[in-house]
Structure formats: C-alpha cells, structure tokens
Amino acid sequence: MIVCKFGGTSVGDAPAIGRLVEIVRARVPEQPLVVVSALSGVTDALLALPGLPEDLRGTTVRRMMDRHLEVAAALGLRDVEPALREEAAVLEQTLAAVAPGAATPEALDRVSGTGERWSSRLVVAALAAAGVEAVWVDARPVVRTDDRFTRASPERAGLSARAAHAFRPPLAAGRVPVTQGFLGSTADGRPTTLGRGGSDFTATLLGAALGADRVEIWTDVDGIMTADPRLVPEALVLPVASHLEAAELAAFGAKVLHPATQAPLVEAGVPCVVLNSFAPDRPGTTIVAGLHPTAEWASPVRAISWKPGVTVLNIRSGKMLGASGFVLRVFEVFDHHGVSVDVLATSEVNISLTVEEPAPVTALCHDLEAFGDVTVYPSRAIVAVIGIDLRGTRGLAARIFRAVQHINVEVISQGASEINVTFVVREEDGAEAVRALHREFFGNGAHG
Ligand code: ASP
Ligand code: MG
C-alpha cells in the first residue's frame, strides 16, 4: 500500500480536487490511503474565529461553509452537504462555549480540526462520484497523542495496531480510505492537533505504521528545491534528498515539509516522494535513507534555507569558564518554558541561542539572568547551508562566508550536524544572504 497526502492547495478548490481524483485513481492498484489537509487558508481562518466577536464568528463560519458548498456544487456532489453542515454545527457548539479571545489550547484544537474534517468529506465524496470506491475514516482514534494541545505528540506504541484496524479492512476490500491529516486525540478521546503543517506528519506516521511502500506528499511546488523559488527564481529541484536533509530543510524554513515528518520514515525504511499536484507527471523529489554525493551533483551543498522571526539570546557569564553542567542548566530553563532552541553557539564566556518568535522572552531572560548578563536581539533570521558531509568539506566555510561578506553575520554554528552550517543575520539581510549563497553554490541554475 502507499500513502498519498494532499496539502491545502492540492485540495483548495474544485479543479484541485478534480486533479486529486485523477492522481488517486491512477494509483488504485497500489492501494492508496489518502490523507488530506484542510482547504488552503481554512485552518488560519478557523484559528482566528475564537478571537472574533460573536456576530462576526457566525458570518465567518457561514463564509467557510459556502466555500465548501461551492466546491461541492462545482464537483457535482449532491450528498455531501449534510456531513459538512454537521461539522459546522459541532464547530458552532464549541465556539458558543468560548468567550471572545479566551480560547484554551484544547478549544482551539477542536475548532481548527474542523478544516480537515470538511476537506476529507469533500474528497471522499469526489472520489465516490468519480467511481473510485472510497471510505471516510476518522483519524482521531487512530492517531493517539499526549495532551499538549495545539502541538500534541503522537504515541507510537499501539499505532500500528490501531492503523491496521482502521485501514486494513477497506484496503483489503479494494476501497480507498480517506482520512484527516493534522488530527489526533488523547487516550480519553479529547481532540488534539499535531501542530501547524502537521498533515505531513500524519502521512508519514501512518505510512511507517502500516509499512507503506512509499509516502507521497502532494504539494504545489515541484519538490524540495535548492532555495525558496519566491526568493531565488533560478532555484532547482533536488531529484533526490536524504531523510536527514529533508528534515534539516524543513526545520530551517522550507515550507514543503513539516519538520517532524522524516523521523517515522527513517525508522521504518519507507521512502517519501514530494510531488506537484498541479503537474503530476513531474518526477518530484525522492527522499531516501543515506545519500552520498554523486558525480551528477558534485556540490556538497544541496540547498540554502532560512528562517526569519528569530530572537537571539546572548548570555555572558564569567562563571561559565570550566564550569561543568553550565550548558545543561541553561537548557533546563528553556525546557521549563517549553521553548526549543534552534541554533547554539558557545565561547568561553558567552552562550548564544536562538528561539523562534513569539517566545516568552521576558520570562526566559528573568530566569537566565541567574547565569549572567543577558542581551536580547530580536528580528533575526537563521540562514542554513545544507548538504552532504559539510563538516568534511575543506574550504567550505571560507566559501560560505566570502559569499556573504557584505552582510553582518552574528552567530555561527558549524559542525553541530554533518549536514548544515547555520548562521544568524538581521532579518532584513536574510533574503540577500540566501541569494548570495545560492549564486555561490548553484550559479545561475547550473550545479555548482
Ligand atoms: N491544516 C493544517 C495547517 O494548516 C495542517 C496541514 O495543512 O498540514 O496547519
Ligand atoms: Mg503543509
């Protein structure tokens, strides 16, 4: 069997769902399990709902309903309306219990999950109308998670059994199960979500749990690219990438994949293909285990990525000199606040860390001041040079920093992983740094 996951733009309107139907139809012999995101923009709109005054909530829900009904009408789906309305009624019930601006994370998850429930109803109906036998499967009881609402972690124990129980019977009967990405529930049945962009993660979790032959991630670009094409028009598609590279790229801002997606696949040895649903015949990027530089792709650098919206915290402390366990105690502060650190650089008396905005910077500083003087640098960007065995590549650092010598580089972290070199710049310099590095390593579209 295979897993086919369709992102928001790949189910965004009637033509997109029409393309989805053809893609899935062509794969029926391979026993596809379909995982869908919400229609593009719907999750954002849902998350904004609890902040709105009550009258505006009503009109917004109606507008979302209309959009889904229009898609249904355009696809000639007559029977789906009651199911869509039922989800809307549950949504309105949840909202009614939430005072404007006072949603708990748990309530937010109930609200935001509506998008995938709507889209999966449309998709299952569209497949059925096109003569592909499809069944709607509720992802929530399958993807059991902890109770960290809005960014829940899936429980891996028992997942294979729950997934087999839910999906094997329809697959064996030659039917196409359609389920929701992003959604899960706690052991006691309270709905959760896996965090923004979490549908990819659902797909790879299920693919790994079911021992899929591959996981296909259908999106709106041709695959994983050497840089964000909006920033660097001459960016190239990577024909192959390793799981590790894909994970690093996702962590450093490549919007194509959710950062956690690759872990289940690495363990299960399942390959992943990123494909463009707007041009389904293009080869996309195949993500596989271990990868070595090939003659075809001589450059050890594979991609340039960046992430704006970062704050640097610098702790200067005389106490650090030779004190064992210092870094550990600093990290405990971040752990305590539930904040993860992206880039870390240390010297004898300084430690610099980056956190994603918005982070509870004031509270972090308060606790970190116990260790020394803390300075905060907001509005920074992390730039990451990602590739194969960068640590072992001579002269690479010189090449990188020569390429960006016109930009002020603030924190450098090299060799922390074999596959990336990262540094921090002011946010407004981020785009130029990416362009300069892309020129250096990939020229104008030629492999560097
Ligand atoms: N719909 C969710 C989001 O927008 C999950 C996803 O699309 O992956 O974050
Ligand atoms: Mg996505």
CSV table of C-alpha atoms and ligand atoms in Angstrom, one decimal:
chain,number,residue,atom,x,y,z
A,1,MET,CA,0.0,0.0,0.0
A,2,ILE,CA,1.0,3.6,-0.4
A,3,VAL,CA,0.0,6.8,1.4
A,4,CYS,CA,-0.9,9.9,-0.6
A,5,LYS,CA,-1.1,13.1,1.3
A,6,PHE,CA,-2.6,16.2,-0.3
A,7,GLY,CA,-1.8,19.7,1.1
A,8,GLY,CA,-4.1,22.7,1.3
A,9,THR,CA,-3.6,24.0,-2.2
A,10,SER,CA,-3.9,20.4,-3.6
A,11,VAL,CA,-7.5,20.4,-2.2
A,12,GLY,CA,-8.0,24.1,-2.4
A,13,ASP,CA,-10.8,24.3,-4.9
A,14,ALA,CA,-12.8,22.1,-7.3
A,15,PRO,CA,-10.2,21.8,-10.0
A,16,ALA,CA,-7.6,20.8,-7.4
A,17,ILE,CA,-9.9,18.1,-6.0
A,18,GLY,CA,-10.5,17.0,-9.6
A,19,ARG,CA,-6.8,16.6,-10.1
A,20,LEU,CA,-6.6,14.7,-6.8
A,21,VAL,CA,-9.2,12.3,-8.0
A,22,GLU,CA,-7.2,11.5,-11.1
A,23,ILE,CA,-4.0,11.1,-9.2
A,24,VAL,CA,-5.6,8.7,-6.8
A,25,ARG,CA,-7.5,6.8,-9.5
A,26,ALA,CA,-4.2,6.1,-11.2
A,27,ARG,CA,-2.9,4.6,-8.0
A,28,VAL,CA,-5.8,2.4,-7.0
A,29,PRO,CA,-3.8,-0.8,-7.9
A,30,GLU,CA,-1.2,0.3,-5.3
A,31,GLN,CA,-3.8,0.5,-2.6
A,32,PRO,CA,-3.6,4.2,-1.7
A,33,LEU,CA,-4.5,5.6,1.7
A,34,VAL,CA,-5.4,9.3,1.2
A,35,VAL,CA,-4.6,11.9,3.9
A,36,VAL,CA,-5.8,15.4,3.4
A,37,SER,CA,-5.1,18.9,4.8
A,38,ALA,CA,-7.8,21.5,5.1
A,39,LEU,CA,-8.6,23.6,2.1
A,40,SER,CA,-5.9,26.3,1.8
A,41,GLY,CA,-6.5,29.2,4.2
A,42,VAL,CA,-9.2,27.4,6.2
A,43,THR,CA,-7.0,26.5,9.2
A,44,ASP,CA,-5.9,30.1,9.5
A,45,ALA,CA,-9.5,31.3,9.3
A,46,LEU,CA,-10.6,28.7,11.9
A,47,LEU,CA,-7.9,29.7,14.3
A,48,ALA,CA,-8.9,33.3,14.1
A,49,LEU,CA,-12.5,32.5,14.9
A,50,PRO,CA,-12.3,32.4,18.8
A,51,GLY,CA,-10.8,35.9,18.8
A,52,LEU,CA,-13.8,37.4,16.9
A,53,PRO,CA,-16.9,38.8,18.5
A,54,GLU,CA,-19.9,36.5,18.3
A,55,ASP,CA,-21.6,38.1,15.3
A,56,LEU,CA,-18.5,38.0,13.2
A,57,ARG,CA,-17.9,34.4,14.1
A,58,GLY,CA,-21.3,33.5,12.6
A,59,THR,CA,-20.6,35.2,9.3
A,60,THR,CA,-17.1,33.8,9.1
A,61,VAL,CA,-18.4,30.2,9.6
A,62,ARG,CA,-21.1,30.8,7.0
A,63,ARG,CA,-18.5,32.0,4.5
A,64,MET,CA,-16.3,29.0,5.1
A,65,MET,CA,-19.4,26.7,4.7
A,66,ASP,CA,-20.3,28.5,1.5
A,67,ARG,CA,-16.8,27.9,0.1
A,68,HIS,CA,-17.0,24.2,0.8
A,69,LEU,CA,-20.5,24.0,-0.6
A,70,GLU,CA,-19.4,25.8,-3.8
A,71,VAL,CA,-16.6,23.3,-4.2
A,72,ALA,CA,-19.2,20.5,-3.7
A,73,ALA,CA,-21.5,22.1,-6.3
A,74,ALA,CA,-18.8,22.6,-8.8
A,75,LEU,CA,-17.8,18.9,-8.5
A,76,GLY,CA,-21.5,17.9,-8.8
A,77,LEU,CA,-21.5,16.4,-5.3
A,78,ARG,CA,-25.0,16.4,-4.0
A,79,ASP,CA,-24.9,14.2,-0.9
A,80,VAL,CA,-22.1,15.8,1.0
A,81,GLU,CA,-23.9,18.8,2.3
A,82,PRO,CA,-25.4,17.2,5.5
A,83,ALA,CA,-21.9,15.9,6.5
A,84,LEU,CA,-20.4,19.4,6.0
A,85,ARG,CA,-23.2,21.0,7.9
A,86,GLU,CA,-22.8,18.6,10.8
A,87,GLU,CA,-19.2,19.5,11.2
A,88,ALA,CA,-20.2,23.2,11.1
A,89,ALA,CA,-22.8,22.6,13.8
A,90,VAL,CA,-20.1,20.9,16.1
A,91,LEU,CA,-17.8,23.9,15.4
A,92,GLU,CA,-20.5,26.4,16.4
A,93,GLN,CA,-21.2,24.5,19.5
A,94,THR,CA,-17.6,24.6,20.5
A,95,LEU,CA,-17.4,28.3,19.7
A,96,ALA,CA,-20.5,29.0,21.8
A,97,ALA,CA,-18.7,27.9,24.9
A,98,VAL,CA,-15.7,30.1,24.3
A,99,ALA,CA,-15.7,33.8,25.2
A,100,PRO,CA,-14.1,36.0,22.5
A,101,GLY,CA,-10.3,35.9,22.9
A,102,ALA,CA,-10.4,33.3,25.7
A,103,ALA,CA,-10.0,30.0,23.9
A,104,THR,CA,-8.0,27.4,25.7
A,105,PRO,CA,-5.5,25.4,23.6
A,106,GLU,CA,-7.9,22.5,23.9
A,107,ALA,CA,-10.8,24.5,22.5
A,108,LEU,CA,-8.5,25.8,19.7
A,109,ASP,CA,-7.8,22.2,18.7
A,110,ARG,CA,-11.5,21.4,18.5
A,111,VAL,CA,-12.0,24.5,16.3
A,112,SER,CA,-9.0,24.1,14.0
A,113,GLY,CA,-9.6,20.4,13.4
A,114,THR,CA,-12.8,21.3,11.5
A,115,GLY,CA,-10.9,22.1,8.3
A,116,GLU,CA,-9.6,18.6,7.8
A,117,ARG,CA,-12.9,17.1,8.7
A,118,TRP,CA,-14.6,19.3,6.0
A,119,SER,CA,-12.0,18.6,3.3
A,120,SER,CA,-12.0,14.9,3.9
A,121,ARG,CA,-15.8,14.8,3.5
A,122,LEU,CA,-15.4,16.6,0.1
A,123,VAL,CA,-12.6,14.3,-1.1
A,124,VAL,CA,-14.3,11.1,-0.2
A,125,ALA,CA,-17.5,12.3,-2.0
A,126,ALA,CA,-15.5,13.4,-5.0
A,127,LEU,CA,-13.7,10.0,-5.3
A,128,ALA,CA,-17.0,8.2,-4.9
A,129,ALA,CA,-18.7,10.4,-7.6
A,130,ALA,CA,-15.8,9.6,-9.9
A,131,GLY,CA,-16.4,5.9,-9.4
A,132,VAL,CA,-13.5,5.3,-7.0
A,133,GLU,CA,-14.8,3.4,-4.0
A,134,ALA,CA,-13.7,5.4,-1.0
A,135,VAL,CA,-14.5,5.4,2.7
A,136,TRP,CA,-14.2,8.2,5.2
A,137,VAL,CA,-12.1,7.2,8.3
A,138,ASP,CA,-11.8,9.2,11.4
A,139,ALA,CA,-8.1,9.8,12.2
A,140,ARG,CA,-8.7,10.9,15.8
A,141,PRO,CA,-9.0,7.5,17.4
A,142,VAL,CA,-6.1,6.2,15.3
A,143,VAL,CA,-3.6,9.0,16.0
A,144,ARG,CA,-3.5,8.9,19.7
A,145,THR,CA,-1.4,11.7,21.2
A,146,ASP,CA,-0.4,13.3,24.5
A,147,ASP,CA,-2.4,16.3,25.8
A,148,ARG,CA,-0.2,19.1,24.7
A,149,PHE,CA,-3.0,20.7,22.8
A,150,THR,CA,-2.1,22.6,19.6
A,151,ARG,CA,1.2,20.7,19.3
A,152,ALA,CA,0.5,17.3,20.5
A,153,SER,CA,3.0,14.4,20.1
A,154,PRO,CA,1.7,11.1,18.8
A,155,GLU,CA,2.1,8.0,20.8
A,156,ARG,CA,3.9,5.5,18.8
A,157,ALA,CA,3.0,2.5,21.0
A,158,GLY,CA,0.0,0.8,19.6
A,159,LEU,CA,-0.2,3.0,16.5
A,160,SER,CA,0.5,0.1,14.1
A,161,ALA,CA,-2.3,-1.9,15.6
A,162,ARG,CA,-4.8,1.0,15.6
A,163,ALA,CA,-3.8,1.9,12.0
A,164,ALA,CA,-4.1,-1.7,10.8
A,165,HIS,CA,-7.5,-2.0,12.5
A,166,ALA,CA,-8.8,1.2,10.8
A,167,PHE,CA,-7.3,0.9,7.4
A,168,ARG,CA,-6.5,-2.7,6.5
A,169,PRO,CA,-10.1,-3.8,6.1
A,170,PRO,CA,-11.1,-1.1,3.5
A,171,LEU,CA,-7.7,-1.5,1.7
A,172,ALA,CA,-8.2,-5.3,1.6
A,173,ALA,CA,-11.6,-4.8,0.1
A,174,GLY,CA,-10.1,-2.6,-2.7
A,175,ARG,CA,-11.5,0.6,-1.2
A,176,VAL,CA,-9.6,3.9,-0.8
A,177,PRO,CA,-9.7,5.1,2.8
A,178,VAL,CA,-9.7,8.9,3.1
A,179,THR,CA,-8.6,10.4,6.5
A,180,GLN,CA,-7.6,13.7,8.0
A,181,GLY,CA,-4.1,14.9,8.5
A,182,PHE,CA,-3.2,17.1,11.5
A,183,LEU,CA,-5.8,15.5,13.8
A,184,GLY,CA,-5.4,13.2,16.8
A,185,SER,CA,-6.9,12.6,20.2
A,186,THR,CA,-5.8,11.9,23.7
A,187,ALA,CA,-6.3,8.5,25.3
A,188,ASP,CA,-9.5,9.8,26.8
A,189,GLY,CA,-10.8,10.9,23.5
A,190,ARG,CA,-10.2,14.7,23.6
A,191,PRO,CA,-9.3,16.0,20.1
A,192,THR,CA,-5.8,17.3,19.6
A,193,THR,CA,-3.7,18.6,16.6
A,194,LEU,CA,-0.1,17.8,15.7
A,195,GLY,CA,0.8,21.5,15.2
A,196,ARG,CA,0.7,23.7,12.1
A,197,GLY,CA,1.6,21.8,9.0
A,198,GLY,CA,1.0,18.5,10.8
A,199,SER,CA,-0.7,16.7,8.0
A,200,ASP,CA,2.6,15.6,6.5
A,201,PHE,CA,3.5,14.1,9.9
A,202,THR,CA,0.2,12.2,9.9
A,203,ALA,CA,1.0,10.8,6.5
A,204,THR,CA,4.5,9.6,7.4
A,205,LEU,CA,3.3,8.3,10.8
A,206,LEU,CA,0.6,6.2,9.1
A,207,GLY,CA,3.0,5.2,6.3
A,208,ALA,CA,5.5,3.9,8.8
A,209,ALA,CA,2.9,2.3,11.0
A,210,LEU,CA,1.4,0.4,8.0
A,211,GLY,CA,4.8,-0.4,6.4
A,212,ALA,CA,3.8,1.5,3.2
A,213,ASP,CA,5.8,1.1,0.0
A,214,ARG,CA,6.1,4.8,-0.1
A,215,VAL,CA,4.6,8.0,1.1
A,216,GLU,CA,3.7,10.6,-1.5
A,217,ILE,CA,3.4,14.3,-0.3
A,218,TRP,CA,1.4,16.2,-2.9
A,219,THR,CA,2.0,19.9,-2.8
A,220,ASP,CA,2.1,22.9,-5.1
A,221,VAL,CA,5.8,23.0,-6.0
A,222,ASP,CA,7.9,20.6,-8.0
A,223,GLY,CA,9.7,19.1,-4.9
A,224,ILE,CA,12.3,20.1,-2.5
A,225,MET,CA,14.3,22.9,-4.0
A,226,THR,CA,17.8,24.4,-3.6
A,227,ALA,CA,16.1,27.5,-2.3
A,228,ASP,CA,12.7,29.1,-1.9
A,229,PRO,CA,11.8,29.9,-5.5
A,230,ARG,CA,9.9,33.0,-4.4
A,231,LEU,CA,13.3,34.4,-3.2
A,232,VAL,CA,15.5,32.7,-5.8
A,233,PRO,CA,13.7,32.3,-9.1
A,234,GLU,CA,16.6,30.2,-10.5
A,235,ALA,CA,16.3,27.6,-7.7
A,236,LEU,CA,16.5,24.0,-8.8
A,237,VAL,CA,14.5,20.9,-7.8
A,238,LEU,CA,16.5,18.3,-5.9
A,239,PRO,CA,15.8,15.0,-7.6
A,240,VAL,CA,16.8,13.1,-4.5
A,241,ALA,CA,17.5,14.0,-0.9
A,242,SER,CA,18.2,12.1,2.2
A,243,HIS,CA,15.7,12.0,5.1
A,244,LEU,CA,18.2,13.9,7.2
A,245,GLU,CA,18.5,16.7,4.6
A,246,ALA,CA,14.8,16.9,4.2
A,247,ALA,CA,14.4,17.2,8.0
A,248,GLU,CA,17.1,19.9,8.2
A,249,LEU,CA,15.5,21.8,5.3
A,250,ALA,CA,12.1,21.6,7.0
A,251,ALA,CA,13.5,22.8,10.3
A,252,PHE,CA,15.1,25.8,8.6
A,253,GLY,CA,12.1,27.2,6.9
A,254,ALA,CA,11.5,25.1,3.7
A,255,LYS,CA,7.7,25.2,3.7
A,256,VAL,CA,7.4,21.9,1.8
A,257,LEU,CA,7.5,19.5,4.7
A,258,HIS,CA,6.7,19.6,8.4
A,259,PRO,CA,10.0,19.2,10.4
A,260,ALA,CA,8.9,16.0,12.2
A,261,THR,CA,7.9,14.2,9.1
A,262,GLN,CA,11.0,12.3,8.3
A,263,ALA,CA,11.6,10.6,11.7
A,264,PRO,CA,9.0,7.8,11.3
A,265,LEU,CA,10.2,7.0,7.8
A,266,VAL,CA,13.8,6.7,8.8
A,267,GLU,CA,12.9,4.1,11.4
A,268,ALA,CA,10.6,2.2,9.1
A,269,GLY,CA,12.8,2.5,6.0
A,270,VAL,CA,9.9,3.9,3.9
A,271,PRO,CA,10.8,6.3,1.1
A,272,CYS,CA,8.9,9.6,0.6
A,273,VAL,CA,8.3,11.4,-2.7
A,274,VAL,CA,7.4,15.1,-2.8
A,275,LEU,CA,5.2,15.8,-5.9
A,276,ASN,CA,3.4,18.7,-7.5
A,277,SER,CA,-0.3,18.1,-7.8
A,278,PHE,CA,-0.5,20.9,-10.4
A,279,ALA,CA,1.9,19.0,-12.6
A,280,PRO,CA,1.6,15.4,-11.5
A,281,ASP,CA,3.9,13.9,-14.2
A,282,ARG,CA,7.0,15.7,-13.0
A,283,PRO,CA,9.4,13.5,-11.1
A,284,GLY,CA,9.4,15.4,-7.8
A,285,THR,CA,12.0,14.8,-5.1
A,286,THR,CA,12.5,11.3,-3.8
A,287,ILE,CA,13.6,11.2,-0.2
A,288,VAL,CA,15.5,8.1,0.8
A,289,ALA,CA,17.9,6.9,3.5
A,290,GLY,CA,21.6,7.7,3.4
A,291,LEU,CA,22.8,9.5,0.3
A,292,HIS,CA,26.2,10.2,-1.0
A,293,PRO,CA,27.4,12.9,-3.3
A,294,THR,CA,27.2,11.8,-6.9
A,295,ALA,CA,29.0,12.9,-9.9
A,296,GLU,CA,25.8,14.3,-11.2
A,297,TRP,CA,25.5,16.6,-8.2
A,298,ALA,CA,29.1,17.4,-7.4
A,299,SER,CA,28.5,20.2,-5.0
A,300,PRO,CA,28.4,19.1,-1.3
A,301,VAL,CA,25.9,21.9,-0.8
A,302,ARG,CA,22.4,20.9,-1.6
A,303,ALA,CA,20.2,23.7,-0.5
A,304,ILE,CA,20.1,27.1,1.1
A,305,SER,CA,17.3,27.8,3.5
A,306,TRP,CA,16.4,30.4,6.0
A,307,LYS,CA,14.0,31.2,8.8
A,308,PRO,CA,13.0,34.7,9.7
A,309,GLY,CA,11.3,35.6,13.0
A,310,VAL,CA,14.0,34.5,15.3
A,311,THR,CA,15.3,36.1,18.5
A,312,VAL,CA,18.9,35.6,19.7
A,313,LEU,CA,19.6,35.5,23.4
A,314,ASN,CA,23.1,36.0,24.5
A,315,ILE,CA,24.3,35.1,28.0
A,316,ARG,CA,27.6,36.4,29.1
A,317,SER,CA,29.0,34.8,32.2
A,318,GLY,CA,32.4,34.6,33.8
A,319,LYS,CA,31.1,31.6,35.7
A,320,MET,CA,30.9,29.6,32.6
A,321,LEU,CA,34.7,29.1,32.4
A,322,GLY,CA,35.3,25.5,33.0
A,323,ALA,CA,32.0,25.0,34.9
A,324,SER,CA,30.6,21.6,34.2
A,325,GLY,CA,26.9,21.3,33.6
A,326,PHE,CA,26.5,25.0,32.8
A,327,VAL,CA,25.0,24.5,29.4
A,328,LEU,CA,22.8,21.8,30.8
A,329,ARG,CA,21.4,24.2,33.4
A,330,VAL,CA,20.8,26.9,30.7
A,331,PHE,CA,18.9,24.4,28.6
A,332,GLU,CA,16.8,23.4,31.6
A,333,VAL,CA,15.5,27.0,31.6
A,334,PHE,CA,14.3,26.6,28.0
A,335,ASP,CA,12.9,23.2,28.7
A,336,HIS,CA,11.0,24.6,31.7
A,337,HIS,CA,9.4,27.2,29.5
A,338,GLY,CA,8.7,24.7,26.8
A,339,VAL,CA,10.8,26.6,24.3
A,340,SER,CA,13.1,24.8,21.8
A,341,VAL,CA,16.4,26.2,20.8
A,342,ASP,CA,17.4,26.2,17.1
A,343,VAL,CA,21.0,27.3,17.0
A,344,LEU,CA,23.5,27.3,19.8
A,345,ALA,CA,27.0,28.8,19.8
A,346,THR,CA,29.3,29.0,22.8
A,347,SER,CA,32.6,30.5,23.6
A,348,GLU,CA,34.4,30.6,26.9
A,349,VAL,CA,32.2,33.3,28.4
A,350,ASN,CA,29.3,33.6,26.0
A,351,ILE,CA,26.5,31.4,25.0
A,352,SER,CA,24.2,32.4,22.2
A,353,LEU,CA,20.9,30.7,21.5
A,354,THR,CA,18.1,31.4,19.1
A,355,VAL,CA,14.4,30.9,19.7
A,356,GLU,CA,11.5,31.3,17.4
A,357,GLU,CA,9.2,34.3,17.8
A,358,PRO,CA,6.9,34.6,19.6
A,359,ALA,CA,8.8,33.1,22.6
A,360,PRO,CA,8.3,34.1,26.2
A,361,VAL,CA,11.5,36.2,26.1
A,362,THR,CA,10.8,38.2,29.2
A,363,ALA,CA,10.3,35.1,31.3
A,364,LEU,CA,13.3,33.4,29.8
A,365,CYS,CA,15.5,36.4,30.5
A,366,HIS,CA,14.3,36.6,34.0
A,367,ASP,CA,15.5,33.0,34.6
A,368,LEU,CA,18.6,33.3,32.5
A,369,GLU,CA,19.9,36.3,34.4
A,370,ALA,CA,20.8,33.9,37.2
A,371,PHE,CA,23.7,32.8,35.0
A,372,GLY,CA,25.0,36.2,33.8
A,373,ASP,CA,24.1,39.2,31.7
A,374,VAL,CA,21.5,38.5,29.1
A,375,THR,CA,21.2,40.5,25.9
A,376,VAL,CA,18.3,40.1,23.5
A,377,TYR,CA,18.5,40.6,19.7
A,378,PRO,CA,15.0,40.4,18.2
A,379,SER,CA,14.1,40.3,14.5
A,380,ARG,CA,16.9,38.0,13.3
A,381,ALA,CA,16.9,35.3,10.7
A,382,ILE,CA,18.7,31.9,10.7
A,383,VAL,CA,20.4,31.1,7.4
A,384,ALA,CA,21.2,27.4,6.8
A,385,VAL,CA,23.5,25.9,4.2
A,386,ILE,CA,22.5,22.3,3.9
A,387,GLY,CA,24.4,19.5,2.3
A,388,ILE,CA,26.3,16.2,2.5
A,389,ASP,CA,29.2,15.9,4.8
A,390,LEU,CA,29.7,19.6,5.1
A,391,ARG,CA,32.0,19.1,8.1
A,392,GLY,CA,34.4,17.1,6.0
A,393,THR,CA,34.5,19.6,3.1
A,394,ARG,CA,37.6,21.7,3.1
A,395,GLY,CA,37.4,25.3,2.3
A,396,LEU,CA,33.6,25.3,2.6
A,397,ALA,CA,33.4,27.8,5.4
A,398,ALA,CA,35.6,30.2,3.6
A,399,ARG,CA,33.4,29.9,0.5
A,400,ILE,CA,30.2,30.5,2.6
A,401,PHE,CA,31.5,33.5,4.4
A,402,ARG,CA,33.1,35.0,1.4
A,403,ALA,CA,29.8,34.9,-0.4
A,404,VAL,CA,28.1,36.8,2.4
A,405,GLN,CA,30.9,39.1,3.3
A,406,HIS,CA,28.7,42.2,2.6
A,407,ILE,CA,26.3,41.1,5.3
A,408,ASN,CA,26.9,41.2,9.0
A,409,VAL,CA,27.0,37.7,10.4
A,410,GLU,CA,26.2,37.4,14.1
A,411,VAL,CA,26.2,33.9,15.4
A,412,ILE,CA,27.8,31.0,13.6
A,413,SER,CA,27.1,27.4,14.3
A,414,GLN,CA,29.2,24.9,12.3
A,415,GLY,CA,29.7,21.2,12.6
A,416,ALA,CA,26.9,20.7,15.0
A,417,SER,CA,25.5,18.4,12.4
A,418,GLU,CA,27.2,16.9,9.5
A,419,ILE,CA,24.8,18.4,7.1
A,420,ASN,CA,24.4,22.0,7.9
A,421,VAL,CA,26.2,25.2,8.6
A,422,THR,CA,24.0,27.9,10.1
A,423,PHE,CA,24.4,31.5,11.0
A,424,VAL,CA,22.3,34.4,12.1
A,425,VAL,CA,21.8,37.7,10.4
A,426,ARG,CA,19.4,40.6,10.8
A,427,GLU,CA,16.1,39.7,9.4
A,428,GLU,CA,16.2,42.3,6.7
A,429,ASP,CA,19.5,40.8,5.4
A,430,GLY,CA,18.2,37.2,5.3
A,431,ALA,CA,16.9,37.2,1.7
A,432,GLU,CA,20.1,38.7,0.4
A,433,ALA,CA,22.2,36.1,2.2
A,434,VAL,CA,20.2,33.3,0.7
A,435,ARG,CA,20.5,34.8,-2.8
A,436,ALA,CA,24.3,35.4,-2.4
A,437,LEU,CA,24.8,31.8,-1.2
A,438,HIS,CA,22.7,30.3,-4.0
A,439,ARG,CA,24.7,32.2,-6.5
A,440,GLU,CA,27.9,31.0,-5.0
A,441,PHE,CA,26.9,27.3,-4.9
A,442,PHE,CA,24.5,26.9,-7.8
A,443,GLY,CA,25.3,29.8,-10.0
A,444,ASN,CA,22.5,30.7,-12.4
A,445,GLY,CA,20.8,27.4,-12.3
A,446,ALA,CA,24.0,25.3,-13.0
A,447,HIS,CA,25.1,22.9,-10.4
A,448,GLY,CA,28.0,24.4,-8.5
B,1,ASP,N1,-4.3,22.4,8.0
B,1,ASP,C1,-3.2,22.4,9.0
B,1,ASP,C2,-2.4,23.6,8.8
B,1,ASP,O1,-2.7,24.4,8.0
B,1,ASP,C3,-2.4,21.2,8.8
B,1,ASP,C4,-1.7,21.0,7.5
B,1,ASP,O2,-2.2,21.5,6.5
B,1,ASP,O3,-0.7,20.3,7.4
B,1,ASP,O4,-1.5,23.8,9.6
B,2,MG,MG,1.9,21.7,4.6
